Amino acid sequence: MKFYNTLTRSKEEFTPLEGNTVRIYSCGPTVYNYAHIGNLRTYVFMDELRRVLLWNGYSLRHVMNITDVGHLVSDGDEGEDKMNKTAREQKKSPWEIAAYYTDVFLADIDKLHITRPEIIPRATEHIAEMIDFVKGLVEKGYAYETSDGIYYDISKFRDYGKLSRIRLEDQQAGARVGVNDEKRHPADFALWKKAPKEHIMQWESPWGMGYPGWHIECSAMGLKYLGEEFDIHTGGVDHIPIHHENEIAQSEGLLGHPSARFWMHGEFMLVNGGKMSKSLGNCYTLSQLAEKGYDPLDFRYMCLNVHYRQKLNFTFDILDSAKKSLLNLRAAVRKHRGEAEKVDTSSFLAQFEEAINDDLNLPKALGIVWEAARSRPLSQDIFDFCQKCDAVLSLDLDREEKKEEHEEAGEDPEILRQIALRVEAKKAKNYAEADRIRNELAAKGILLIDTPTGTTYKKNS
Ligand code: AMP
Ligand code: ZN
């Protein structure tokens, strides 16, 4: 089994550090708002990793934190704590805000068949561990006190920047000056903040009343639940340059050696080619997709169809196409049920396994399940093979669709014939012919959508 390790920028053979149990830490959500579909894509990736490890016979000890304190509005040390800000705006307590959005998040991931990690610790329940961690860093000379908090002294950690391969000098030049004069280096970050009176969440500490920095919670909870060294740390790519760099500095500073062996990062989801942002109104939630008639597993299918290290550009066309493909795949799989003919599926199985074990190549694995489902003769053996693969895909491949859904997904044989001709034309490098077919269909209001597992279409209404 090979995984891409951001730390070494290469695919490396994976085996657990100890015995048969894989220990994983995944950076969890900050529960001050609904998770958007970009966040959820990162957790689908986390789930693929779990399922592939389980497929390979490992057991898991997986931690995903819930950030319910300390994540400031900016990733630097400016701005308000996100929980505090929402609580103030909604006139609720931060605890109420956290409880509400945590429940919604967990319900969302359940709907997406993202298995809940074995351990889901809340930051606010681990303040003592964080204080101990910070005390350790102060004692070892990695941290210093200013009038507003305790800061990590990155110049003391020689390897700072090794994950993102940034150079400190560049950071120094690029950093805004005058933000915090007491910091020794602009990239020094807060481990603990001293709380002004009006700050709602605050705890006693050796440095007076305050609250933890965001990065320290992951180092402290990782250490508590997974020990000094563990196998894999996951998150989204946005975490590489600051959050994970800081986690590494904290853990290695205290422990004197690396904690996570593999660092794995999910690429971003874009919307219509651009960033998701509140002001553009494109931070869709899972419930908004449901209101528009999409099943959570349509979204899951769309995510599996793009490798986790590739950007996924979300559009409703692509989601439509995923929805249709999923219905068609289920129908194709179901045709094999109860058919007596014997088929040897070992080659499909070997290819499926090779794909998932090659850095979670789920698009390829999905393609192999498609190939099996389309293969003839019809056979219960193929049905069983697809069900087996569904332990990794988790797309409910045996689900019986309601009749209307069947019809909706029903494909026009003439269009399918044109698509097949276009595939042939492309294979023969006859692009003029391929384009002619595409344009002819477009003129009839039929839009072709090329995906890694084949071409589907959509009728413009
Ligand atoms: P947050 O709750 O902001 O800490 O984010 C939760 C997770 O979502 C983190 O692992 C982020 O890296 C990830 N994330 C944030 N935005 C996106 C995006 N547009 N696409 C994919 N993942 C994202
Ligand atoms: Zn984290």
XYZ file of C-alpha atoms and ligand atoms in Angstrom:
485
model
C 0.000 0.000 0.000
C 1.395 3.375 -0.963
C 0.353 6.824 0.238
C 1.587 10.214 -0.832
C 3.394 11.863 2.063
C 3.351 15.661 1.892
C 6.435 15.712 4.117
C 8.611 13.895 1.567
C 6.599 14.899 -1.534
C 6.566 11.264 -2.621
C 4.485 8.111 -2.530
C 5.810 5.876 0.212
C 5.076 2.310 1.216
C 2.811 2.296 4.242
C 2.995 -0.060 7.202
C 1.840 0.804 10.716
C 4.468 1.761 13.263
C 3.141 -0.720 15.774
C 1.318 -4.014 15.274
C -1.855 -4.117 13.263
C -3.441 -0.878 14.430
C -3.155 2.314 12.407
C -3.237 5.467 14.481
C -4.577 8.520 12.656
C -5.214 12.115 13.620
C -7.542 14.204 11.459
C -8.013 17.909 11.992
C -11.702 18.300 12.650
C -14.191 21.104 12.127
C -14.387 24.451 13.847
C -17.990 24.351 14.992
C -19.081 27.956 14.626
C -21.015 27.495 11.385
C -22.375 24.828 9.046
C -19.750 22.762 7.240
C -19.720 23.619 3.530
C -19.275 21.070 0.777
C -15.553 21.886 0.517
C -15.059 20.956 4.175
C -17.105 17.829 3.595
C -14.949 16.793 0.660
C -11.968 16.714 3.032
C -13.868 14.391 5.374
C -14.859 12.115 2.483
C -11.135 11.804 1.790
C -10.541 11.007 5.469
C -13.187 8.295 5.197
C -11.668 6.789 2.031
C -8.408 6.461 3.926
C -10.163 4.663 6.798
C -11.992 2.283 4.502
C -8.920 1.395 2.465
C -6.953 0.645 5.650
C -9.809 -1.533 6.904
C -9.961 -3.321 3.541
C -6.297 -4.207 4.065
C -7.092 -5.836 7.395
C -5.848 -3.148 9.762
C -7.709 -1.906 12.779
C -7.963 1.802 13.433
C -7.484 4.168 16.286
C -8.592 7.378 14.689
C -8.944 10.758 16.378
C -10.820 13.735 14.935
C -11.021 16.802 17.126
C -13.882 19.233 17.435
C -12.517 22.782 17.601
C -14.840 24.617 19.956
C -12.394 27.277 21.143
C -9.348 29.248 20.101
C -9.617 29.343 16.309
C -9.199 32.999 15.516
C -10.877 34.690 12.599
C -7.522 34.916 10.844
C -4.977 32.107 10.756
C -2.461 34.509 12.263
C -2.928 35.728 15.782
C -5.281 38.536 14.992
C -8.996 38.826 15.169
C -11.559 37.363 17.454
C -12.048 33.725 18.426
C -14.547 32.344 15.879
C -16.716 30.753 18.586
C -16.781 33.931 20.612
C -17.734 36.009 17.573
C -20.651 33.797 16.497
C -21.890 33.524 20.066
C -21.957 37.295 20.338
C -23.695 37.683 16.970
C -26.319 35.027 17.678
C -26.750 36.111 21.306
C -26.082 32.587 22.517
C -23.335 31.084 24.620
C -20.332 29.645 22.764
C -21.221 26.291 24.328
C -24.658 26.389 22.719
C -23.164 27.370 19.377
C -20.626 24.543 19.599
C -23.205 21.938 20.620
C -25.555 22.910 17.788
C -22.994 22.937 14.972
C -21.274 19.796 16.274
C -24.569 17.903 16.056
C -25.233 19.176 12.543
C -21.709 18.276 11.450
C -21.936 14.734 12.805
C -25.338 14.274 11.175
C -23.886 15.518 7.854
C -20.984 13.100 7.926
C -23.317 10.235 8.829
C -25.420 11.036 5.771
C -22.318 10.943 3.601
C -21.382 7.516 4.998
C -18.280 9.022 6.562
C -17.667 6.691 9.483
C -17.242 8.546 12.735
C -13.676 8.239 14.017
C -13.241 6.108 17.129
C -12.346 9.147 19.253
C -13.907 12.599 18.777
C -12.474 14.844 21.497
C -13.589 18.405 22.085
C -10.914 21.048 22.583
C -12.710 22.606 25.576
C -12.498 19.269 27.397
C -8.698 19.195 27.065
C -7.603 22.567 28.383
C -5.492 20.960 31.134
C -3.564 18.876 28.582
C -2.952 21.989 26.475
C -1.695 23.968 29.470
C 0.710 21.123 30.332
C 1.936 21.089 26.752
C 2.561 24.852 26.752
C 4.295 24.621 30.143
C 6.595 21.965 28.676
C 7.453 24.202 25.731
C 8.188 27.155 28.033
C 10.445 24.954 30.190
C 12.333 23.745 27.132
C 12.900 27.290 25.946
C 10.640 27.075 22.880
C 8.127 29.625 24.122
C 8.078 33.072 25.671
C 5.570 35.324 27.367
C 4.339 38.682 26.105
C 1.717 41.009 27.516
C -1.049 39.204 25.597
C 0.005 35.569 25.643
C 2.541 32.801 25.342
C 4.180 32.536 21.926
C 6.143 29.810 20.175
C 9.621 30.985 19.254
C 10.028 29.530 15.769
C 13.654 30.594 15.474
C 14.405 27.938 18.147
C 13.044 25.156 15.937
C 15.541 24.578 13.183
C 13.166 22.546 11.029
C 10.414 25.169 10.951
C 8.908 25.203 7.467
C 9.862 21.629 6.531
C 6.330 20.560 5.631
C 5.474 23.467 3.364
C 9.109 24.051 2.388
C 8.813 27.730 3.101
C 11.823 29.753 4.088
C 11.611 31.782 7.226
C 13.343 34.725 5.583
C 10.545 34.888 3.005
C 7.937 34.832 5.744
C 9.734 37.624 7.555
C 9.797 39.763 4.440
C 6.158 39.036 3.595
C 4.715 39.465 7.057
C 2.828 42.575 7.979
C 4.757 44.701 10.399
C 3.449 46.394 13.478
C 0.787 43.819 14.242
C 2.395 42.646 17.426
C 5.613 44.389 18.364
C 6.347 42.006 21.184
C 6.712 38.991 18.935
C 10.333 38.055 18.275
C 9.547 36.836 14.765
C 6.439 37.755 12.746
C 5.635 34.062 12.270
C 5.803 33.245 16.002
C 2.352 32.046 16.947
C 0.184 32.053 20.056
C 0.104 28.931 22.204
C -2.015 30.607 24.844
C -3.825 33.930 24.789
C -4.509 36.051 27.822
C -8.210 36.817 27.846
C -9.672 40.272 28.147
C -12.590 40.410 30.609
C -15.245 40.364 27.887
C -13.903 37.173 26.341
C -16.548 34.575 27.101
C -14.563 31.340 27.219
C -11.597 31.554 29.554
C -9.727 29.294 31.923
C -7.210 29.629 34.725
C -3.625 29.012 33.784
C -0.119 29.704 35.124
C -0.320 32.889 33.013
C -3.650 34.118 34.363
C -7.086 33.740 32.790
C -6.953 32.886 29.114
C -7.699 30.477 26.317
C -5.614 28.208 24.110
C -4.302 28.946 20.627
C -5.842 26.885 17.838
C -2.785 24.836 16.883
C -2.003 23.543 20.368
C -5.211 21.548 20.664
C -4.238 19.129 17.916
C -0.749 18.545 19.311
C -2.098 18.031 22.832
C -4.990 15.748 21.899
C -2.869 13.805 19.408
C -0.329 13.138 22.152
C -3.002 12.151 24.649
C -4.870 9.699 22.438
C -2.243 8.448 20.001
C 1.008 8.707 21.935
C 4.304 10.330 21.037
C 4.444 8.764 17.587
C 1.591 7.830 15.327
C 1.031 6.821 11.714
C -0.943 9.401 9.749
C -2.079 12.985 10.133
C -4.708 14.347 7.736
C -6.267 17.687 6.835
C -6.969 19.946 3.895
C -4.124 21.513 1.876
C -4.801 24.902 3.455
C -3.432 23.476 6.703
C 0.021 22.755 5.283
C 1.694 26.170 5.593
C 0.475 27.321 9.001
C -1.577 24.950 11.090
C 0.391 21.791 10.401
C 3.729 23.564 10.344
C 2.885 24.872 13.802
C 1.710 21.480 15.027
C 5.033 19.996 13.941
C 6.965 22.761 15.708
C 4.986 22.216 18.920
C 5.190 18.417 18.995
C 8.809 18.133 17.931
C 9.751 20.953 20.275
C 8.268 19.143 23.256
C 9.078 15.549 22.310
C 12.399 16.005 20.545
C 11.296 13.804 17.629
C 8.605 13.775 14.926
C 5.112 12.681 15.958
C 3.220 11.898 12.731
C 4.974 9.786 10.108
C 2.697 10.429 7.124
C 1.115 13.797 6.448
C -1.771 13.462 3.989
C -3.727 16.388 2.588
C -6.938 16.636 0.618
C -6.985 19.177 -2.217
C -9.526 21.951 -2.276
C -12.944 22.069 -3.782
C -13.584 25.071 -5.993
C -16.962 26.337 -7.114
C -17.303 27.319 -10.758
C -13.527 27.488 -10.942
C -13.159 29.910 -8.040
C -12.920 30.072 -4.300
C -15.888 29.335 -2.105
C -16.845 32.394 -0.178
C -19.749 33.689 1.813
C -19.921 36.883 -0.212
C -20.365 34.916 -3.444
C -23.092 32.834 -1.814
C -21.493 29.620 -3.016
C -20.632 27.964 0.303
C -23.263 25.289 -0.200
C -24.168 23.003 2.663
C -25.328 19.418 2.420
C -28.877 20.446 3.368
C -28.921 22.998 0.563
C -28.000 20.236 -1.872
C -30.758 18.076 -0.372
C -33.262 20.908 -0.881
C -32.281 20.929 -4.536
C -33.040 17.214 -4.750
C -29.601 15.649 -4.385
C -28.948 12.624 -2.258
C -25.849 12.868 -0.029
C -24.431 9.860 -1.860
C -24.608 11.774 -5.172
C -22.128 14.136 -3.565
C -20.047 11.227 -2.281
C -19.948 9.718 -5.785
C -18.785 13.055 -7.188
C -15.981 13.184 -4.611
C -14.844 9.602 -5.256
C -14.699 10.339 -8.955
C -11.854 12.840 -8.513
C -8.579 11.880 -6.851
C -8.199 13.485 -3.431
C -4.989 15.240 -4.501
C -6.677 16.930 -7.458
C -8.735 20.054 -7.217
C -12.425 19.332 -7.603
C -14.312 22.020 -9.407
C -17.892 21.852 -8.192
C -20.671 22.731 -10.613
C -24.266 21.578 -10.608
C -23.645 19.939 -13.998
C -21.021 17.704 -12.451
C -23.279 16.891 -9.521
C -26.118 16.088 -11.939
C -23.831 13.825 -13.835
C -22.711 12.108 -10.608
C -26.329 11.595 -9.616
C -27.163 10.023 -12.930
C -24.039 7.866 -12.963
C -24.762 6.560 -9.486
C -28.319 5.571 -10.412
C -27.046 3.896 -13.550
C -24.292 2.087 -11.704
C -26.770 0.716 -9.171
C -29.035 -0.406 -11.982
C -26.124 -2.055 -13.797
C -25.025 -3.861 -10.631
C -28.562 -4.986 -9.840
C -28.941 -6.683 -13.203
C -26.405 -9.254 -12.058
C -28.322 -10.232 -8.951
C -29.504 -13.815 -8.866
C -28.035 -14.697 -12.279
C -26.754 -18.256 -12.213
C -23.830 -18.010 -14.633
C -20.391 -18.424 -12.993
C -17.774 -15.715 -13.590
C -14.208 -15.450 -12.270
C -13.901 -11.994 -10.709
C -10.334 -12.366 -9.428
C -8.879 -10.077 -12.084
C -11.403 -7.317 -11.280
C -10.606 -7.758 -7.619
C -6.853 -7.526 -8.186
C -7.291 -4.349 -10.242
C -9.611 -2.781 -7.683
C -7.183 -3.518 -4.887
C -4.235 -2.204 -6.863
C -6.089 1.064 -7.490
C -7.155 1.718 -3.906
C -3.717 0.779 -2.595
C -2.060 3.183 -4.998
C -2.532 6.319 -2.918
C -6.310 5.885 -2.758
C -6.981 5.970 -6.472
C -10.734 5.832 -6.035
C -11.577 7.225 -9.506
C -9.764 4.269 -11.012
C -11.327 1.828 -8.544
C -14.760 3.187 -9.400
C -13.967 2.671 -13.085
C -13.185 -0.987 -12.406
C -16.492 -1.505 -10.614
C -18.195 0.102 -13.626
C -16.346 -2.225 -15.964
C -17.411 -5.244 -13.928
C -21.015 -4.060 -13.767
C -21.107 -3.610 -17.550
C -19.461 -6.967 -18.231
C -21.358 -9.937 -19.573
C -22.556 -12.590 -18.909
C -24.792 -11.450 -16.079
C -23.685 -13.193 -12.937
C -24.297 -13.194 -9.209
C -20.492 -13.352 -8.871
C -20.242 -9.848 -10.355
C -22.986 -8.660 -8.025
C -21.030 -10.070 -5.066
C -17.809 -8.455 -6.308
C -19.499 -5.040 -6.523
C -20.958 -5.435 -3.035
C -17.522 -6.297 -1.715
C -16.078 -3.139 -3.283
C -18.927 -1.157 -1.780
C -17.249 -1.647 1.602
C -14.774 0.969 0.315
C -17.042 3.026 -1.952
C -20.066 2.968 0.374
C -22.481 4.086 -2.332
C -25.330 1.703 -1.438
C -24.790 -0.182 -4.683
C -27.543 -2.651 -3.801
C -30.102 0.052 -3.134
C -33.450 -0.392 -4.892
C -34.382 2.881 -6.522
C -37.923 4.067 -6.658
C -39.501 3.664 -10.058
C -39.456 7.377 -10.946
C -35.734 7.547 -10.256
C -35.204 4.689 -12.682
C -37.042 6.524 -15.360
C -35.230 9.721 -14.659
C -31.950 7.903 -15.070
C -33.184 5.957 -18.074
C -30.873 6.625 -20.970
C -31.784 7.282 -24.532
C -30.235 4.501 -26.648
C -29.693 6.846 -29.611
C -27.730 9.306 -27.474
C -25.705 6.439 -26.031
C -24.926 5.318 -29.580
C -23.730 8.821 -30.484
C -21.573 8.911 -27.342
C -20.039 5.565 -28.290
C -19.292 6.876 -31.795
C -17.646 9.918 -30.300
C -15.478 7.716 -28.040
C -14.418 5.752 -31.127
C -13.646 8.975 -32.991
C -11.534 10.260 -30.115
C -9.669 6.952 -29.917
C -8.889 7.303 -33.626
C -7.748 10.872 -32.910
C -10.469 12.109 -35.214
C -11.223 15.132 -33.084
C -13.144 16.941 -35.809
C -15.647 14.087 -35.876
C -15.782 13.943 -32.056
C -16.526 17.665 -31.939
C -19.115 17.348 -34.689
C -21.013 14.755 -32.636
C -20.772 16.894 -29.516
C -22.051 19.969 -31.375
C -24.839 18.077 -33.081
C -26.068 16.801 -29.719
C -25.651 20.260 -28.189
C -27.871 21.682 -30.901
C -30.550 19.248 -29.692
C -30.076 20.485 -26.136
C -28.007 17.495 -25.068
C -24.922 18.377 -23.120
C -22.106 15.814 -22.936
C -20.159 15.575 -19.703
C -16.797 13.833 -19.745
C -15.793 12.250 -16.453
C -12.865 9.971 -15.608
C -15.233 6.986 -15.768
C -16.829 7.858 -19.103
C -19.158 10.278 -20.738
C -22.654 11.005 -19.503
C -25.137 13.555 -20.699
C -27.665 16.021 -19.508
C -30.715 17.346 -21.292
C -31.120 21.088 -21.117
C -34.650 21.798 -20.083
P -12.341 24.260 9.326
O -13.627 23.876 9.982
O -12.348 25.612 8.733
O -11.151 24.023 10.223
O -12.163 23.288 8.077
C -12.428 21.913 8.151
C -11.664 21.182 7.077
O -12.100 21.562 5.775
C -10.174 21.413 7.109
O -9.516 20.156 6.978
C -9.910 22.298 5.905
O -8.632 22.052 5.388
C -10.975 21.824 4.950
N -11.398 22.801 3.909
C -11.684 24.108 4.063
N -12.074 24.670 2.885
C -12.035 23.674 1.957
C -12.312 23.589 0.537
N -12.724 24.642 -0.171
N -12.158 22.390 -0.071
C -11.739 21.300 0.638
N -11.472 21.320 1.959
C -11.610 22.479 2.617
Zn -5.224 20.336 13.570
